Amino acid sequence: MSNLKELCSGLPLDPMPPNRGRDPSVPHAPVRTPNLTPEEERLALRNALRYFPPSHHSILAAEFAQELRQYGHIYMYRFCPLIHMRAYPIDQYPCRTRQAASIMLMIMNNLDHTVAQFPQELVTYGGNGQVFSNWAQFCLVMHYLSEMTEEQTLVMYSGHPAGLFPSLPSSPRAIITNGLVIPNYSSREQYEKMFALGVSMYGQMTAGSYCYIGPQGIVHGTMLTVLNAGRRYLGSDDLRGRVFVTSGLGGMSGAQAKAAVIAGCVGVIAEVDEVPLRKRHEQGWLMEVTSDIEHCIQRIREAKRSKTPLSLGYHGNIVDLWERLLTEYERTGELLVDLGSDQTSLHNPFSGGYYPAQLSLHQAKQLMATDPARFKTMVHESLCRQVAAINKLSEAGMFFWDYGNAFLLEAQRAGAEVEKEGGGATEFRYPSYVQHIMGDIFSLGFGPFRWVCTSGDPCDLALTDDIAATVLEEISANVTERVRQQYNDNIRWIREAGKHSMVVGSQARILYSDQKGRVCIALAINQAIADGRVSAPVVISRDHHDVSGTDSPFRETSNVYDGSAFCADMAVQNFVGDAFRGATWVSLHNGGGVGWGEVMNGGFGLLLDGTEEAAKRASLMLNWDVSNGVARRCWSGNSNAYETIQRTMEEQRQLRVTMPYPVQDEHVLDRALQG
């Protein structure tokens, strides 16, 4: 399959392509350990062969069995296409509707080798964020989309295309669910078995919803987090000479280096794997690399004194770096770190998301496959060491936060000292970045709004950048000071985005905006398409990590304190509401960010094609997509959300939200309960 027409012709069976196995030139996912019984192995093989006629079973059964035993999953490498995987211009896709073509473009961007973490295993980011479970599913989906009309909807069950079903032109063209498991069976152990059987899939957030735009999204989110952390913890957004220490340079975490420099601070990022570290350095996102911890300490001190922005990659384990920073403080009294966090993939701690300090990377990968129980013990020991060093540095004056990667949750499970005395179920010794930094921003309605220029033309992206910045500048005149500060951060971001070389993969952009900003930007871009100023349609989307899209008690909804943090009504309602208000495709996932069984989240894609119908869809859907979450946060008692939804109701007369009456006298409760 060397061109798009061949790619969309379905499973290549006559003849089948040769089995080339794994491509040694690209990184590969760690070996999975599902611990299947012999009967479960038979079932996994039977399930995989369902995609093929019996005449091919004798050949495929043997190689699929080998993949299952060697890698812990049947990826069907034989059917991995040879085509250069990337987001081709929308008009090049063979299809009957541009809505389908837009989905095809976004799928191929998620699997672009410059974007995807493990492209041959169909993993976009996060170590296990799958686009599909195997290559047969990819081939069938591309074929279905090429045949689809505007009176059909593609139904996706955890990577599996159930088929094209009749629907309305106003319906979504694709409905995606990933990992929706009966709650009592949503455990990590069950997941490993279900994934190996080919019946469920971990779609992370924007991997399985076909909306990833490369690490640009997390660059922007991290920049805003660091800026607002400086304001909250250090009393300033001038971060020159301030040191931010963290870990991870992979699919999502790789953005930290770039974000630190844009924010103006000294970013020091530890990474055990040389491959992503070198990749970020070659990209220009990481300014310096060292494997010498003493040189690392020296460079921190120099950059801190000279107040020079720096992104420094330490090739080594983050635990060793934290312990060395502590030793330096104890020996000299000099605290070299101001801000700290962690972005190892602790939603996936025992399958390559976290490597213990006691082992080299090679040793860890071997032990992970040969003795998972011992590996788990060593991860727990390493986490306890890491937390011990962080605790002492925090006592000395460093400010640390959990980045929503389940760091504190897994540290607690490991027995580390992260308990918060008198804290609630979602509270730890350190706040999550949502509780202290981004939660208030969500409650104002701000979140990660993004768009993709389907022409693939950088000129279209530059024009849409200018449109977005101009829109925000115009509407920022009549807002509160707190909202204006967020607009200004994002205007600065968008005006400087071009020079920071953010694009990896599709011609995409992200910014944080509130409800009014998102609607106004979408309508302005749609008008530019209608006028011919933008040469092709534009896909609008967002991260699931947003105001309304995600129920996650240890991240997105960790600042919800009315007891509903563990409820998932908001994310499910958002998915349903987006579907009937005009989205081109919608998705709902179990897992994402914090991990399987810990979160429900959903997202959408909507194609702007310059028509009045697209404008109507965008306005209706985007207003709901933000108001839903602000209303929920208001009901939970958040004062920012209360004020935001009040203003929104004044502007939109058809919006009527149930508002809470707070208890003003706590003695009323005391007397009632004592009686």
PDB file of N, CA and C in Angstrom, residues 459-492:
ATOM      1  N   CYS A 459       0.770  28.668   5.375  1.00  0.00           N
ATOM      2  CA  CYS A 459       0.170  30.000   5.204  1.00  0.00           C
ATOM      3  C   CYS A 459      -1.235  30.052   5.813  1.00  0.00           C
ATOM      4  N   ASP A 460      -1.989  28.951   5.677  1.00  0.00           N
ATOM      5  CA  ASP A 460      -3.313  28.890   6.304  1.00  0.00           C
ATOM      6  C   ASP A 460      -3.189  28.951   7.826  1.00  0.00           C
ATOM      7  N   LEU A 461      -2.190  28.262   8.362  1.00  0.00           N
ATOM      8  CA  LEU A 461      -2.000  28.278   9.813  1.00  0.00           C
ATOM      9  C   LEU A 461      -1.633  29.685  10.287  1.00  0.00           C
ATOM     10  N   ALA A 462      -0.744  30.348   9.571  1.00  0.00           N
ATOM     11  CA  ALA A 462      -0.348  31.707   9.952  1.00  0.00           C
ATOM     12  C   ALA A 462      -1.559  32.646   9.935  1.00  0.00           C
ATOM     13  N   LEU A 463      -2.422  32.486   8.938  1.00  0.00           N
ATOM     14  CA  LEU A 463      -3.604  33.345   8.850  1.00  0.00           C
ATOM     15  C   LEU A 463      -4.574  33.057   9.993  1.00  0.00           C
ATOM     16  N   THR A 464      -4.788  31.775  10.311  1.00  0.00           N
ATOM     17  CA  THR A 464      -5.697  31.449  11.411  1.00  0.00           C
ATOM     18  C   THR A 464      -5.113  31.898  12.751  1.00  0.00           C
ATOM     19  N   ASP A 465      -3.789  31.852  12.896  1.00  0.00           N
ATOM     20  CA  ASP A 465      -3.156  32.405  14.102  1.00  0.00           C
ATOM     21  C   ASP A 465      -3.533  33.873  14.267  1.00  0.00           C
ATOM     22  N   ASP A 466      -3.413  34.614  13.179  1.00  0.00           N
ATOM     23  CA  ASP A 466      -3.704  36.048  13.227  1.00  0.00           C
ATOM     24  C   ASP A 466      -5.180  36.291  13.521  1.00  0.00           C
ATOM     25  N   ILE A 467      -6.042  35.471  12.918  1.00  0.00           N
ATOM     26  CA  ILE A 467      -7.482  35.595  13.174  1.00  0.00           C
ATOM     27  C   ILE A 467      -7.773  35.384  14.659  1.00  0.00           C
ATOM     28  N   ALA A 468      -7.194  34.328  15.237  1.00  0.00           N
ATOM     29  CA  ALA A 468      -7.457  33.996  16.644  1.00  0.00           C
ATOM     30  C   ALA A 468      -6.958  35.096  17.578  1.00  0.00           C
ATOM     31  N   ALA A 469      -5.737  35.571  17.334  1.00  0.00           N
ATOM     32  CA  ALA A 469      -5.181  36.618  18.197  1.00  0.00           C
ATOM     33  C   ALA A 469      -6.006  37.897  18.101  1.00  0.00           C
ATOM     34  N   THR A 470      -6.415  38.248  16.895  1.00  0.00           N
ATOM     35  CA  THR A 470      -7.216  39.459  16.698  1.00  0.00           C
ATOM     36  C   THR A 470      -8.557  39.351  17.410  1.00  0.00           C
ATOM     37  N   VAL A 471      -9.186  38.182  17.315  1.00  0.00           N
ATOM     38  CA  VAL A 471     -10.466  37.965  17.999  1.00  0.00           C
ATOM     39  C   VAL A 471     -10.309  38.161  19.506  1.00  0.00           C
ATOM     40  N   LEU A 472      -9.274  37.554  20.087  1.00  0.00           N
ATOM     41  CA  LEU A 472      -9.082  37.666  21.532  1.00  0.00           C
ATOM     42  C   LEU A 472      -8.763  39.105  21.942  1.00  0.00           C
ATOM     43  N   GLU A 473      -7.993  39.792  21.127  1.00  0.00           N
ATOM     44  CA  GLU A 473      -7.687  41.198  21.424  1.00  0.00           C
ATOM     45  C   GLU A 473      -8.956  42.040  21.436  1.00  0.00           C
ATOM     46  N   GLU A 474      -9.866  41.752  20.508  1.00  0.00           N
ATOM     47  CA  GLU A 474     -11.105  42.541  20.413  1.00  0.00           C
ATOM     48  C   GLU A 474     -12.039  42.280  21.587  1.00  0.00           C
ATOM     49  N   ILE A 475     -12.169  41.026  21.990  1.00  0.00           N
ATOM     50  CA  ILE A 475     -13.141  40.730  23.050  1.00  0.00           C
ATOM     51  C   ILE A 475     -12.560  40.918  24.453  1.00  0.00           C
ATOM     52  N   SER A 476     -11.245  41.080  24.572  1.00  0.00           N
ATOM     53  CA  SER A 476     -10.631  41.219  25.894  1.00  0.00           C
ATOM     54  C   SER A 476     -10.883  42.588  26.522  1.00  0.00           C
ATOM     55  N   ALA A 477     -11.415  43.516  25.754  1.00  0.00           N
ATOM     56  CA  ALA A 477     -11.643  44.869  26.270  1.00  0.00           C
ATOM     57  C   ALA A 477     -12.759  44.903  27.310  1.00  0.00           C
ATOM     58  N   ASN A 478     -13.699  43.974  27.219  1.00  0.00           N
ATOM     59  CA  ASN A 478     -14.885  44.032  28.082  1.00  0.00           C
ATOM     60  C   ASN A 478     -15.005  42.807  28.985  1.00  0.00           C
ATOM     61  N   VAL A 479     -13.917  42.472  29.667  1.00  0.00           N
ATOM     62  CA  VAL A 479     -13.918  41.311  30.554  1.00  0.00           C
ATOM     63  C   VAL A 479     -13.288  41.700  31.895  1.00  0.00           C
ATOM     64  N   THR A 480     -13.396  40.811  32.871  1.00  0.00           N
ATOM     65  CA  THR A 480     -12.793  41.071  34.178  1.00  0.00           C
ATOM     66  C   THR A 480     -11.276  40.991  34.075  1.00  0.00           C
ATOM     67  N   GLU A 481     -10.588  41.509  35.079  1.00  0.00           N
ATOM     68  CA  GLU A 481      -9.123  41.522  35.066  1.00  0.00           C
ATOM     69  C   GLU A 481      -8.554  40.103  35.040  1.00  0.00           C
ATOM     70  N   ARG A 482      -9.182  39.202  35.791  1.00  0.00           N
ATOM     71  CA  ARG A 482      -8.695  37.815  35.831  1.00  0.00           C
ATOM     72  C   ARG A 482      -8.819  37.151  34.465  1.00  0.00           C
ATOM     73  N   VAL A 483      -9.931  37.382  33.782  1.00  0.00           N
ATOM     74  CA  VAL A 483     -10.126  36.827  32.441  1.00  0.00           C
ATOM     75  C   VAL A 483      -9.165  37.483  31.455  1.00  0.00           C
ATOM     76  N   ARG A 484      -8.965  38.800  31.604  1.00  0.00           N
ATOM     77  CA  ARG A 484      -8.060  39.511  30.700  1.00  0.00           C
ATOM     78  C   ARG A 484      -6.633  38.966  30.810  1.00  0.00           C
ATOM     79  N   GLN A 485      -6.208  38.625  32.015  1.00  0.00           N
ATOM     80  CA  GLN A 485      -4.865  38.066  32.188  1.00  0.00           C
ATOM     81  C   GLN A 485      -4.706  36.772  31.391  1.00  0.00           C
ATOM     82  N   GLN A 486      -5.744  35.925  31.410  1.00  0.00           N
ATOM     83  CA  GLN A 486      -5.683  34.685  30.641  1.00  0.00           C
ATOM     84  C   GLN A 486      -5.679  34.966  29.137  1.00  0.00           C
ATOM     85  N   TYR A 487      -6.507  35.917  28.706  1.00  0.00           N
ATOM     86  CA  TYR A 487      -6.478  36.308  27.291  1.00  0.00           C
ATOM     87  C   TYR A 487      -5.085  36.799  26.895  1.00  0.00           C
ATOM     88  N   ASN A 488      -4.496  37.646  27.727  1.00  0.00           N
ATOM     89  CA  ASN A 488      -3.180  38.209  27.389  1.00  0.00           C
ATOM     90  C   ASN A 488      -2.113  37.131  27.284  1.00  0.00           C
ATOM     91  N   ASP A 489      -2.145  36.144  28.208  1.00  0.00           N
ATOM     92  CA  ASP A 489      -1.187  35.025  28.121  1.00  0.00           C
ATOM     93  C   ASP A 489      -1.325  34.313  26.780  1.00  0.00           C
ATOM     94  N   ASN A 490      -2.564  34.130  26.343  1.00  0.00           N
ATOM     95  CA  ASN A 490      -2.805  33.374  25.115  1.00  0.00           C
ATOM     96  C   ASN A 490      -2.584  34.198  23.860  1.00  0.00           C
ATOM     97  N   ILE A 491      -2.813  35.502  23.933  1.00  0.00           N
ATOM     98  CA  ILE A 491      -2.474  36.375  22.803  1.00  0.00           C
ATOM     99  C   ILE A 491      -0.962  36.380  22.603  1.00  0.00           C
ATOM    100  N   ARG A 492      -0.228  36.468  23.714  1.00  0.00           N
ATOM    101  CA  ARG A 492       1.241  36.406  23.637  1.00  0.00           C
ATOM    102  C   ARG A 492       1.690  35.081  23.017  1.00  0.00           C
TER     103      ARG A 492
END
